[in-house]
Amino acid sequence: MLMAMLALLSAGGAAYAQGPVKITLWHAMGGARYEAITKGIAEGFNRAYPNYTLEPLFTGSYAETLTKAIAAIRAGNPPHIVQVYEVGTQTMIDSGAIIPVTDLVPPGEINFADYIDPILKYYTVRGKLYSMPFNSSTAILYYNKDIFRKAGLDPERPPQTFDELEQMGRQILRSGVARGAVTFGWPAWIFEQMFAYHNKYYANNENGRAARASKVLFDQPFGVYLASRWATWAREGLLVYGGREYAPNRAFLAGEVAMLMQSTSQVSTIERGAKFAVGTAFLPRIPGQPRGKSVIGGASLWVLKGRGRSRSELDAIVAFFKYLNQPTQTAQWHRDTGYFPATQSAVRLLESEGWFAKNPNFLTAFKQIQLGPDTGATRGVLLGNFVQIRDITDTMLERIFSGRMTPAEAVRLAADEANKVLDEYLKTYK
Amino acid sequence: MEGHFPDRGLPYLLVAPSVAIVLIFLLIPSGEALLQSLSRINPFTGAGRFVGLENFTSLLASEEYRHSIRVSVLFTAGTVLLSLSASLAMAALVNRSLRGIGIYRTALIWPYALSPAVAGTIWALLFEPSTGLITFALREMTGAAPNWMMSGSLALLVVILAAAWKLLGYNIMFFLAGLQAVPEELAEAAAVDGASAWHRFWAVTFPLLSPVTFFLLITNSLYAFFEVFGLIDVLTQGGPARATDVLVYKLYRDGFVSINWGQASAQSVLLFVLVAALTVLQFRYAGRRVFYT
């Protein structure tokens, strides 16, 4: 009976084929970003291309979206496009379920060279661009100018180094205007950022880009040193831990903590939510360490094979990517969310409108990601089952911040766990 | 005694839907879980390579899993003890004829009607380290600024409080019913013999409540072991530093976030064995000691 129902369903599908070609997009963009995708992008595309219909579907968090996509791939009926966060990159490449973007888009149809270099380089692995750049972000420092002023600090001069952050933080605590100096969003990601930012490898095989990574390198002296600096912050009460992802925004927005290291995707959210003057700055550096640059986070769009995609469906996907690539669309997505304007043409468009002059906080991340050398260590790490490894490093940081383990112990333990995960991964995808 | 069906096929036809449901939703997935627990699986293709008991041995050898077992036991013991004693006390309090007692009784049963996610959200908001009402009150009164996002033991305490609170309504209902079934003559007789109220409760009333208590002990343990996923996910996501990483949450994380299906299946098989063992033990115990005649 099941078989009969399936047959009926597919017959129904065939009858539909007369109308516009339908493609589905599964994404993880909640909140204001949901509106930007459904109203801004999908409706605009459907108007511009009457032959095609794009159906966006919100499928939960990044992790949930990936899990659902995998289930759909197994069932043989995946969406055409799925949004996957940057930590899923290696897994998607190895899945055997995707069509690399450069294999799909005919040469010359999209000028990929127009993409901002760090974004393009992140999703290019061994010479091939695998997924369509979409929502890229990086971490920056947000600070509360009112607290700075009340503590007797110059509100236009945020800390540039770890040392300055500590000095200013102590002054803030002494003056009693805030309960904590700094907090982190996505702590494990900030930890990763610091490696690229100081031009250090996070994993072997050139961060997994020359070949699949088999060992993490964060238990090298730099990792232990970084963790110990942060442990000191926690011990002195400078660092107030507020949980993973976006939870720490609350302490910052409530004026409890003076500074916040968080994704640029929160610029508009934070500016709207804050009852004080918000400043943004580059991430602070560790004096005496080499200079690298921050890496991108966020997500990109992956094309899934499915069983027998028709030529017209593939054409629809290409048309959609071309639509996304238009400077007006890329710029609008940036204005709606705070994610990077991903192409140089979009940046020029925004500049010509005076957008950055009016919204300097949107510019900070963009300047930060372009300053600094392009090296193997700054292109971003690729790890098998990165999701699990990020959970391991988050746990490691929580152990350190709460004083349950010394930085050296916690880092050692986490590296062992992460190496086991990599080992397991290599065995699975041999 | 025996009834007869006109047709030999009809009884089979009548039980077929139930059998089909059990088969499709219980037996086949269980079999698949068992099979997956013995394999290393590529999540995309579903292709598995047989690895024998490797998933189980690596799981039992991992400190993380053993930690998760300890957390589960601690969490369950804390939740069940707290919730049973608090609900018994409250049930005894509302088992009196006060004016408007119906309102109190209804109000006490409310938490049970909330979904775990809603209950979790309420507690998360109350205990939010920077903006929570309880955090604020504590800070104003004692000057201390407890941050349960940073302290594992505090986080465990908060999830135990939340889980126990969530159970209150259910437990009070059963205890109240049990209390009202206690024959008044017994207490009166004891009172005539000069037993104090406290003594009457422990010597007369409480033993009569033992079947109810035992039943609640089972259901509460099962709840604390297997049904707290929503609460943990909203409140702590197993953190900080895995301090609240109970077995069901770890299973979810390994299976659905890390997509490590072989390991997750092995965990679900172990959990299944655990439930079975608990149930068997408890019912044997129940048969012998708890019920009175």
PDB file of N, CA and C in Angstrom, chain B residues 160-195:
ATOM      1  N   ILE B 160      17.908  20.443  38.743  1.00  0.00           N
ATOM      2  CA  ILE B 160      17.197  19.562  39.676  1.00  0.00           C
ATOM      3  C   ILE B 160      15.973  20.286  40.240  1.00  0.00           C
ATOM      4  N   LEU B 161      16.162  21.537  40.639  1.00  0.00           N
ATOM      5  CA  LEU B 161      15.042  22.325  41.146  1.00  0.00           C
ATOM      6  C   LEU B 161      13.932  22.410  40.103  1.00  0.00           C
ATOM      7  N   ALA B 162      14.320  22.699  38.876  1.00  0.00           N
ATOM      8  CA  ALA B 162      13.329  22.862  37.820  1.00  0.00           C
ATOM      9  C   ALA B 162      12.601  21.545  37.559  1.00  0.00           C
ATOM     10  N   ALA B 163      13.349  20.450  37.495  1.00  0.00           N
ATOM     11  CA  ALA B 163      12.733  19.154  37.210  1.00  0.00           C
ATOM     12  C   ALA B 163      11.821  18.730  38.354  1.00  0.00           C
ATOM     13  N   ALA B 164      12.267  18.973  39.593  1.00  0.00           N
ATOM     14  CA  ALA B 164      11.460  18.592  40.750  1.00  0.00           C
ATOM     15  C   ALA B 164      10.188  19.429  40.799  1.00  0.00           C
ATOM     16  N   TRP B 165      10.332  20.700  40.488  1.00  0.00           N
ATOM     17  CA  TRP B 165       9.180  21.604  40.468  1.00  0.00           C
ATOM     18  C   TRP B 165       8.154  21.154  39.433  1.00  0.00           C
ATOM     19  N   LYS B 166       8.698  20.727  38.296  1.00  0.00           N
ATOM     20  CA  LYS B 166       7.836  20.279  37.198  1.00  0.00           C
ATOM     21  C   LYS B 166       7.015  19.052  37.616  1.00  0.00           C
ATOM     22  N   LEU B 167       7.550  18.238  38.512  1.00  0.00           N
ATOM     23  CA  LEU B 167       6.879  17.009  38.932  1.00  0.00           C
ATOM     24  C   LEU B 167       5.867  17.237  40.041  1.00  0.00           C
ATOM     25  N   LEU B 168       5.981  18.379  40.723  1.00  0.00           N
ATOM     26  CA  LEU B 168       5.160  18.628  41.915  1.00  0.00           C
ATOM     27  C   LEU B 168       3.682  18.328  41.707  1.00  0.00           C
ATOM     28  N   GLY B 169       3.115  18.916  40.660  1.00  0.00           N
ATOM     29  CA  GLY B 169       1.684  18.804  40.432  1.00  0.00           C
ATOM     30  C   GLY B 169       1.236  17.356  40.362  1.00  0.00           C
ATOM     31  N   TYR B 170       1.964  16.592  39.586  1.00  0.00           N
ATOM     32  CA  TYR B 170       1.656  15.180  39.390  1.00  0.00           C
ATOM     33  C   TYR B 170       1.713  14.449  40.730  1.00  0.00           C
ATOM     34  N   ASN B 171       2.786  14.639  41.464  1.00  0.00           N
ATOM     35  CA  ASN B 171       2.968  13.940  42.730  1.00  0.00           C
ATOM     36  C   ASN B 171       1.916  14.338  43.757  1.00  0.00           C
ATOM     37  N   ILE B 172       1.624  15.631  43.814  1.00  0.00           N
ATOM     38  CA  ILE B 172       0.646  16.100  44.794  1.00  0.00           C
ATOM     39  C   ILE B 172      -0.720  15.458  44.537  1.00  0.00           C
ATOM     40  N   MET B 173      -1.072  15.368  43.266  1.00  0.00           N
ATOM     41  CA  MET B 173      -2.344  14.734  42.917  1.00  0.00           C
ATOM     42  C   MET B 173      -2.435  13.333  43.505  1.00  0.00           C
ATOM     43  N   PHE B 174      -1.369  12.555  43.301  1.00  0.00           N
ATOM     44  CA  PHE B 174      -1.412  11.170  43.770  1.00  0.00           C
ATOM     45  C   PHE B 174      -1.355  11.087  45.290  1.00  0.00           C
ATOM     46  N   PHE B 175      -0.510  11.911  45.889  1.00  0.00           N
ATOM     47  CA  PHE B 175      -0.415  11.893  47.350  1.00  0.00           C
ATOM     48  C   PHE B 175      -1.736  12.328  47.985  1.00  0.00           C
ATOM     49  N   LEU B 176      -2.350  13.327  47.388  1.00  0.00           N
ATOM     50  CA  LEU B 176      -3.609  13.832  47.920  1.00  0.00           C
ATOM     51  C   LEU B 176      -4.667  12.736  47.863  1.00  0.00           C
ATOM     52  N   ALA B 177      -4.716  12.057  46.731  1.00  0.00           N
ATOM     53  CA  ALA B 177      -5.671  10.953  46.589  1.00  0.00           C
ATOM     54  C   ALA B 177      -5.370   9.890  47.640  1.00  0.00           C
ATOM     55  N   GLY B 178      -4.072   9.600  47.816  1.00  0.00           N
ATOM     56  CA  GLY B 178      -3.680   8.596  48.802  1.00  0.00           C
ATOM     57  C   GLY B 178      -4.075   9.012  50.204  1.00  0.00           C
ATOM     58  N   LEU B 179      -3.855  10.267  50.531  1.00  0.00           N
ATOM     59  CA  LEU B 179      -4.158  10.762  51.866  1.00  0.00           C
ATOM     60  C   LEU B 179      -5.648  10.700  52.148  1.00  0.00           C
ATOM     61  N   GLN B 180      -6.421  10.995  51.117  1.00  0.00           N
ATOM     62  CA  GLN B 180      -7.864  11.021  51.339  1.00  0.00           C
ATOM     63  C   GLN B 180      -8.447   9.624  51.469  1.00  0.00           C
ATOM     64  N   ALA B 181      -7.648   8.627  51.039  1.00  0.00           N
ATOM     65  CA  ALA B 181      -8.119   7.254  51.158  1.00  0.00           C
ATOM     66  C   ALA B 181      -7.761   6.650  52.512  1.00  0.00           C
ATOM     67  N   VAL B 182      -6.963   7.385  53.301  1.00  0.00           N
ATOM     68  CA  VAL B 182      -6.584   6.860  54.618  1.00  0.00           C
ATOM     69  C   VAL B 182      -7.807   6.936  55.540  1.00  0.00           C
ATOM     70  N   PRO B 183      -8.216   5.797  56.094  1.00  0.00           N
ATOM     71  CA  PRO B 183      -9.415   5.802  56.948  1.00  0.00           C
ATOM     72  C   PRO B 183      -9.192   6.656  58.192  1.00  0.00           C
ATOM     73  N   GLU B 184     -10.151   7.516  58.461  1.00  0.00           N
ATOM     74  CA  GLU B 184      -9.990   8.444  59.587  1.00  0.00           C
ATOM     75  C   GLU B 184      -9.945   7.724  60.933  1.00  0.00           C
ATOM     76  N   GLU B 185     -10.607   6.547  60.989  1.00  0.00           N
ATOM     77  CA  GLU B 185     -10.682   5.842  62.282  1.00  0.00           C
ATOM     78  C   GLU B 185      -9.296   5.506  62.808  1.00  0.00           C
ATOM     79  N   LEU B 186      -8.397   5.156  61.860  1.00  0.00           N
ATOM     80  CA  LEU B 186      -7.047   4.759  62.284  1.00  0.00           C
ATOM     81  C   LEU B 186      -6.359   5.903  63.017  1.00  0.00           C
ATOM     82  N   ALA B 187      -6.414   7.096  62.383  1.00  0.00           N
ATOM     83  CA  ALA B 187      -5.770   8.250  62.994  1.00  0.00           C
ATOM     84  C   ALA B 187      -6.443   8.588  64.320  1.00  0.00           C
ATOM     85  N   GLU B 188      -7.782   8.451  64.341  1.00  0.00           N
ATOM     86  CA  GLU B 188      -8.506   8.759  65.573  1.00  0.00           C
ATOM     87  C   GLU B 188      -8.107   7.802  66.687  1.00  0.00           C
ATOM     88  N   ALA B 189      -8.002   6.529  66.312  1.00  0.00           N
ATOM     89  CA  ALA B 189      -7.614   5.528  67.306  1.00  0.00           C
ATOM     90  C   ALA B 189      -6.235   5.846  67.875  1.00  0.00           C
ATOM     91  N   ALA B 190      -5.322   6.219  66.971  1.00  0.00           N
ATOM     92  CA  ALA B 190      -3.967   6.559  67.408  1.00  0.00           C
ATOM     93  C   ALA B 190      -3.995   7.779  68.304  1.00  0.00           C
ATOM     94  N   ALA B 191      -4.854   8.751  67.944  1.00  0.00           N
ATOM     95  CA  ALA B 191      -4.953   9.971  68.739  1.00  0.00           C
ATOM     96  C   ALA B 191      -5.456   9.639  70.140  1.00  0.00           C
ATOM     97  N   VAL B 192      -6.418   8.727  70.191  1.00  0.00           N
ATOM     98  CA  VAL B 192      -6.960   8.310  71.492  1.00  0.00           C
ATOM     99  C   VAL B 192      -5.853   7.681  72.328  1.00  0.00           C
ATOM    100  N   ASP B 193      -4.974   6.928  71.638  1.00  0.00           N
ATOM    101  CA  ASP B 193      -3.844   6.312  72.346  1.00  0.00           C
ATOM    102  C   ASP B 193      -2.777   7.310  72.739  1.00  0.00           C
ATOM    103  N   GLY B 194      -2.947   8.563  72.348  1.00  0.00           N
ATOM    104  CA  GLY B 194      -2.025   9.601  72.787  1.00  0.00           C
ATOM    105  C   GLY B 194      -0.875   9.886  71.853  1.00  0.00           C
ATOM    106  N   ALA B 195      -0.970   9.438  70.587  1.00  0.00           N
ATOM    107  CA  ALA B 195       0.117   9.714  69.631  1.00  0.00           C
ATOM    108  C   ALA B 195       0.046  11.164  69.161  1.00  0.00           C
TER     109      ALA B 195
END
